PDB file of C-alpha atoms in Angstrom:
ATOM      1  CA  MET A  76       0.000   0.000   0.000  1.00 52.00           C
ATOM      2  CA  LYS A  77       2.820   2.401   0.843  1.00 58.00           C
ATOM      3  CA  HIS A  78       4.400   1.767  -2.581  1.00 57.00           C
ATOM      4  CA  ILE A  79       1.393   3.062  -4.521  1.00 59.00           C
ATOM      5  CA  LEU A  80       2.337   6.756  -4.401  1.00 52.00           C
ATOM      6  CA  PRO A  81       5.930   6.283  -5.650  1.00 52.00           C
ATOM      7  CA  CYS A  82       4.633   3.945  -8.363  1.00 48.00           C
ATOM      8  CA  MET A  83       2.016   6.492  -9.471  1.00 50.00           C
ATOM      9  CA  LEU A  84       4.632   9.258  -9.518  1.00 47.00           C
ATOM     10  CA  LEU A  85       6.997   7.114 -11.572  1.00 53.00           C
ATOM     11  CA  CYS A  86       4.233   6.258 -14.072  1.00 51.00           C
ATOM     12  CA  SER A  87       3.149   9.887 -14.456  1.00 55.00           C
ATOM     13  CA  TRP A  88       6.784  10.949 -14.927  1.00 54.00           C
ATOM     14  CA  ALA A  89       7.312   8.270 -17.586  1.00 54.00           C
ATOM     15  CA  LEU A  90       4.130   9.225 -19.462  1.00 53.00           C
ATOM     16  CA  SER A  91       4.966  12.924 -19.413  1.00 53.00           C
ATOM     17  CA  GLY A  92       8.410  12.006 -20.742  1.00 54.00           C
ATOM     18  CA  CYS A  93       6.772  10.274 -23.713  1.00 54.00           C
ATOM     19  CA  VAL A  94       4.788  13.402 -24.520  1.00 54.00           C
ATOM     20  CA  LEU A  95       7.955  15.486 -24.193  1.00 56.00           C
ATOM     21  CA  LEU A  96       9.867  13.170 -26.527  1.00 57.00           C
ATOM     22  CA  GLU A  97       7.090  13.447 -29.124  1.00 57.00           C
ATOM     23  CA  ARG A  98       7.179  17.238 -28.917  1.00 58.00           C
ATOM     24  CA  LEU A  99      10.943  17.125 -29.448  1.00 62.00           C
ATOM     25  CA  GLY A 100      10.483  15.277 -32.708  1.00 60.00           C
ATOM     26  CA  TYR A 101      10.632  11.647 -31.564  1.00 60.00           C
ATOM     27  CA  HIS A 102       7.827   9.469 -32.720  1.00 57.00           C
ATOM     28  CA  LYS A 103       7.313   5.752 -32.686  1.00 66.00           C
ATOM     29  CA  TYR A 104       7.507   4.062 -36.070  1.00 66.00           C
ATOM     30  CA  GLN A 105       4.124   2.765 -37.113  1.00 70.00           C
ATOM     31  CA  LYS A 106       4.359  -0.273 -39.344  1.00 79.00           C
ATOM     32  CA  ALA A 107       2.132  -0.256 -42.429  1.00 76.00           C
ATOM     33  CA  GLU A 108      -1.058  -2.284 -42.243  1.00 84.00           C
ATOM     34  CA  MET A 109      -0.946  -5.490 -44.274  1.00 88.00           C
ATOM     35  CA  ALA A 110      -3.940  -6.810 -46.220  1.00 89.00           C
ATOM     36  CA  PRO A 111      -5.252 -10.278 -45.352  1.00 92.00           C
ATOM     37  CA  PRO A 112      -3.675 -13.139 -47.379  1.00 93.00           C
ATOM     38  CA  GLU A 113      -6.853 -13.753 -49.401  1.00 95.00           C
ATOM     39  CA  GLU A 114      -6.887 -10.120 -50.569  1.00 93.00           C
ATOM     40  CA  ALA A 115      -3.137 -10.170 -51.283  1.00 90.00           C
ATOM     41  CA  ALA A 116      -3.606 -13.307 -53.401  1.00 92.00           C
ATOM     42  CA  ARG A 117      -5.806 -11.333 -55.837  1.00 93.00           C
ATOM     43  CA  ILE A 118      -3.026  -8.837 -56.611  1.00 91.00           C
ATOM     44  CA  HIS A 119      -1.096  -9.242 -59.864  1.00 89.00           C
ATOM     45  CA  PHE A 120       2.073  -7.181 -60.139  1.00 86.00           C
ATOM     46  CA  PRO A 121       2.757  -5.488 -63.497  1.00 87.00           C
ATOM     47  CA  LYS A 122       5.147  -7.202 -65.899  1.00 92.00           C
ATOM     48  CA  THR A 123       6.902  -3.872 -66.466  1.00 90.00           C
ATOM     49  CA  TYR A 124       7.182  -0.552 -64.706  1.00 87.00           C
ATOM     50  CA  GLU A 125       7.698   1.321 -67.965  1.00 89.00           C
ATOM     51  CA  GLY A 126       5.801   4.604 -67.889  1.00 85.00           C
ATOM     52  CA  GLY A 127       5.956   4.741 -64.094  1.00 85.00           C
ATOM     53  CA  VAL A 128       7.412   7.632 -62.141  1.00 86.00           C
ATOM     54  CA  ILE A 129      11.105   7.131 -61.462  1.00 88.00           C
ATOM     55  CA  LEU A 130      12.727   8.716 -58.423  1.00 90.00           C
ATOM     56  CA  ASN A 131      16.410   8.067 -57.824  1.00 90.00           C
ATOM     57  CA  GLY A 132      17.620   7.564 -54.258  1.00 92.00           C
ATOM     58  CA  ALA A 133      18.490  11.233 -53.674  1.00 92.00           C
ATOM     59  CA  MET A 134      15.092  12.342 -55.015  1.00 93.00           C
ATOM     60  CA  THR A 135      13.340   9.886 -52.714  1.00 94.00           C
ATOM     61  CA  LYS A 136      15.367  11.193 -49.780  1.00 95.00           C
ATOM     62  CA  ALA A 137      14.516  14.813 -50.679  1.00 95.00           C
ATOM     63  CA  LEU A 138      10.822  13.932 -50.917  1.00 94.00           C
ATOM     64  CA  PHE A 139      10.912  12.132 -47.570  1.00 94.00           C
ATOM     65  CA  ILE A 140      12.609  15.089 -45.862  1.00 95.00           C
ATOM     66  CA  ALA A 141      10.139  17.610 -47.304  1.00 95.00           C
ATOM     67  CA  MET A 142       7.148  15.445 -46.369  1.00 94.00           C
ATOM     68  CA  ASN A 143       8.337  14.995 -42.781  1.00 93.00           C
ATOM     69  CA  ASP A 144       8.993  18.717 -42.405  1.00 95.00           C
ATOM     70  CA  TYR A 145       5.693  19.828 -43.940  1.00 93.00           C
ATOM     71  CA  LEU A 146       3.454  17.267 -42.247  1.00 92.00           C
ATOM     72  CA  PRO A 147       5.359  15.542 -39.417  1.00 91.00           C
ATOM     73  CA  PRO A 148       4.461  11.902 -38.716  1.00 87.00           C
ATOM     74  CA  HIS A 149       2.922  12.714 -35.330  1.00 89.00           C
ATOM     75  CA  ILE A 150       0.255  14.935 -36.971  1.00 88.00           C
ATOM     76  CA  LYS A 151      -2.894  12.855 -37.319  1.00 90.00           C
ATOM     77  CA  ALA A 152      -5.851  13.852 -39.496  1.00 91.00           C
ATOM     78  CA  GLU A 153      -8.350  12.697 -36.881  1.00 91.00           C
ATOM     79  CA  ASP A 154      -6.827  15.111 -34.336  1.00 92.00           C
ATOM     80  CA  GLN A 155      -7.472  18.193 -36.496  1.00 90.00           C
ATOM     81  CA  GLU A 156     -10.505  20.433 -35.991  1.00 89.00           C
ATOM     82  CA  GLY A 157     -13.014  20.351 -38.829  1.00 85.00           C
ATOM     83  CA  PRO A 158     -13.203  18.135 -41.904  1.00 85.00           C
ATOM     84  CA  GLU A 159     -11.311  20.605 -44.108  1.00 85.00           C
ATOM     85  CA  PHE A 160      -8.268  20.613 -41.815  1.00 86.00           C
ATOM     86  CA  GLN A 161      -8.508  16.861 -41.376  1.00 90.00           C
ATOM     87  CA  CYS A 162      -8.343  16.680 -45.168  1.00 90.00           C
ATOM     88  CA  LEU A 163      -5.210  18.871 -45.260  1.00 90.00           C
ATOM     89  CA  ALA A 164      -3.530  16.536 -42.765  1.00 91.00           C
ATOM     90  CA  ARG A 165      -3.824  13.532 -45.137  1.00 92.00           C
ATOM     91  CA  TRP A 166      -1.189  12.830 -47.783  1.00 91.00           C
ATOM     92  CA  ASP A 167      -3.745  11.568 -50.309  1.00 91.00           C
ATOM     93  CA  THR A 168      -4.886  15.196 -50.682  1.00 90.00           C
ATOM     94  CA  TYR A 169      -1.528  16.351 -52.095  1.00 93.00           C
ATOM     95  CA  ARG A 170       0.041  16.515 -55.520  1.00 92.00           C
ATOM     96  CA  THR A 171       3.807  16.221 -55.346  1.00 93.00           C
ATOM     97  CA  VAL A 172       6.516  17.163 -57.823  1.00 93.00           C
ATOM     98  CA  VAL A 173      10.217  16.444 -57.341  1.00 94.00           C
ATOM     99  CA  THR A 174      12.738  17.886 -59.757  1.00 93.00           C
ATOM    100  CA  GLN A 175      16.518  17.678 -59.831  1.00 93.00           C
ATOM    101  CA  ALA A 176      18.231  21.001 -60.588  1.00 93.00           C
ATOM    102  CA  ASN A 177      21.753  19.576 -60.518  1.00 93.00           C
ATOM    103  CA  GLU A 178      23.695  16.724 -58.956  1.00 90.00           C
ATOM    104  CA  ASN A 179      23.307  18.205 -55.479  1.00 91.00           C
ATOM    105  CA  LEU A 180      20.049  20.204 -55.581  1.00 96.00           C
ATOM    106  CA  TYR A 181      16.458  18.996 -55.548  1.00 96.00           C
ATOM    107  CA  PHE A 182      13.206  20.916 -55.484  1.00 96.00           C
ATOM    108  CA  VAL A 183      10.057  19.451 -53.963  1.00 96.00           C
ATOM    109  CA  LEU A 184       6.613  20.990 -54.457  1.00 95.00           C
ATOM    110  CA  LEU A 185       3.776  19.861 -52.186  1.00 95.00           C
ATOM    111  CA  SER A 186       0.415  21.299 -53.193  1.00 92.00           C
ATOM    112  CA  PRO A 187      -2.967  20.205 -51.871  1.00 91.00           C
ATOM    113  CA  ASP A 188      -5.871  19.522 -54.183  1.00 87.00           C
ATOM    114  CA  LEU A 189      -8.379  21.554 -52.176  1.00 85.00           C
ATOM    115  CA  SER A 190     -11.290  20.198 -54.222  1.00 83.00           C
ATOM    116  CA  LYS A 191     -10.774  16.919 -52.319  1.00 84.00           C
ATOM    117  CA  CYS A 192     -11.394  18.724 -49.015  1.00 84.00           C
ATOM    118  CA  ALA A 193     -14.644  20.619 -49.548  1.00 78.00           C
ATOM    119  CA  PRO A 194     -16.411  22.567 -52.289  1.00 76.00           C
ATOM    120  CA  GLY A 195     -15.147  26.143 -52.303  1.00 79.00           C
ATOM    121  CA  PHE A 196     -12.520  25.465 -49.615  1.00 80.00           C
ATOM    122  CA  ILE A 197      -9.759  28.074 -49.959  1.00 80.00           C
ATOM    123  CA  VAL A 198      -6.455  28.163 -48.103  1.00 80.00           C
ATOM    124  CA  PRO A 199      -4.220  30.814 -49.670  1.00 78.00           C
ATOM    125  CA  ASP A 200      -0.932  29.543 -48.216  1.00 81.00           C
ATOM    126  CA  ALA A 201      -1.490  25.796 -48.458  1.00 84.00           C
ATOM    127  CA  GLY A 202       1.393  23.728 -49.743  1.00 92.00           C
ATOM    128  CA  ALA A 203       5.115  24.349 -49.760  1.00 94.00           C
ATOM    129  CA  GLU A 204       8.212  24.378 -51.932  1.00 95.00           C
ATOM    130  CA  TYR A 205      11.518  23.011 -50.701  1.00 97.00           C
ATOM    131  CA  ALA A 206      15.115  23.239 -51.915  1.00 97.00           C
ATOM    132  CA  ILE A 207      17.028  20.259 -50.526  1.00 96.00           C
ATOM    133  CA  ASP A 208      20.659  19.356 -51.073  1.00 95.00           C
ATOM    134  CA  GLY A 209      22.043  15.894 -51.752  1.00 92.00           C
ATOM    135  CA  SER A 210      22.990  15.373 -48.107  1.00 91.00           C
ATOM    136  CA  GLY A 211      19.385  15.938 -47.009  1.00 92.00           C
ATOM    137  CA  ARG A 212      19.580  19.495 -45.691  1.00 94.00           C
ATOM    138  CA  ILE A 213      16.690  21.862 -46.291  1.00 97.00           C
ATOM    139  CA  LEU A 214      18.384  24.816 -47.962  1.00 96.00           C
ATOM    140  CA  SER A 215      15.245  26.907 -48.288  1.00 96.00           C
ATOM    141  CA  LYS A 216      11.486  26.585 -48.169  1.00 95.00           C
ATOM    142  CA  ARG A 217       8.533  28.773 -48.997  1.00 94.00           C
TER     143      ARG A 217
END
């Protein structure tokens, strides 16, 4: 009985530490959901990827960095107020363009398709442009 208070204090300290770590940029990796085997069995992979979008490793890294900066993994759509802002917190709302300016400079454009959020929904500053170098540093964003 006398150990309950120290135990409760330790638990509350540990939980507040988790919140603090999340605010400092730490977040737990969430593994992607896998479809059931019977659904997976119906999938037929293409024989060729010709005509697909090709991103080299550095482009993929630049895209990943821009995405994590613009909409950090701990931001959840269901936590946002109002359906329009929930929509803006989902990646399926965005159109993305990655272009390589030179061997060490990549530009990433993230722009939401506001028509997916609500009719007439207007957000003048939605989206972002990033300049990212080959080592993964954000050189500039607007």
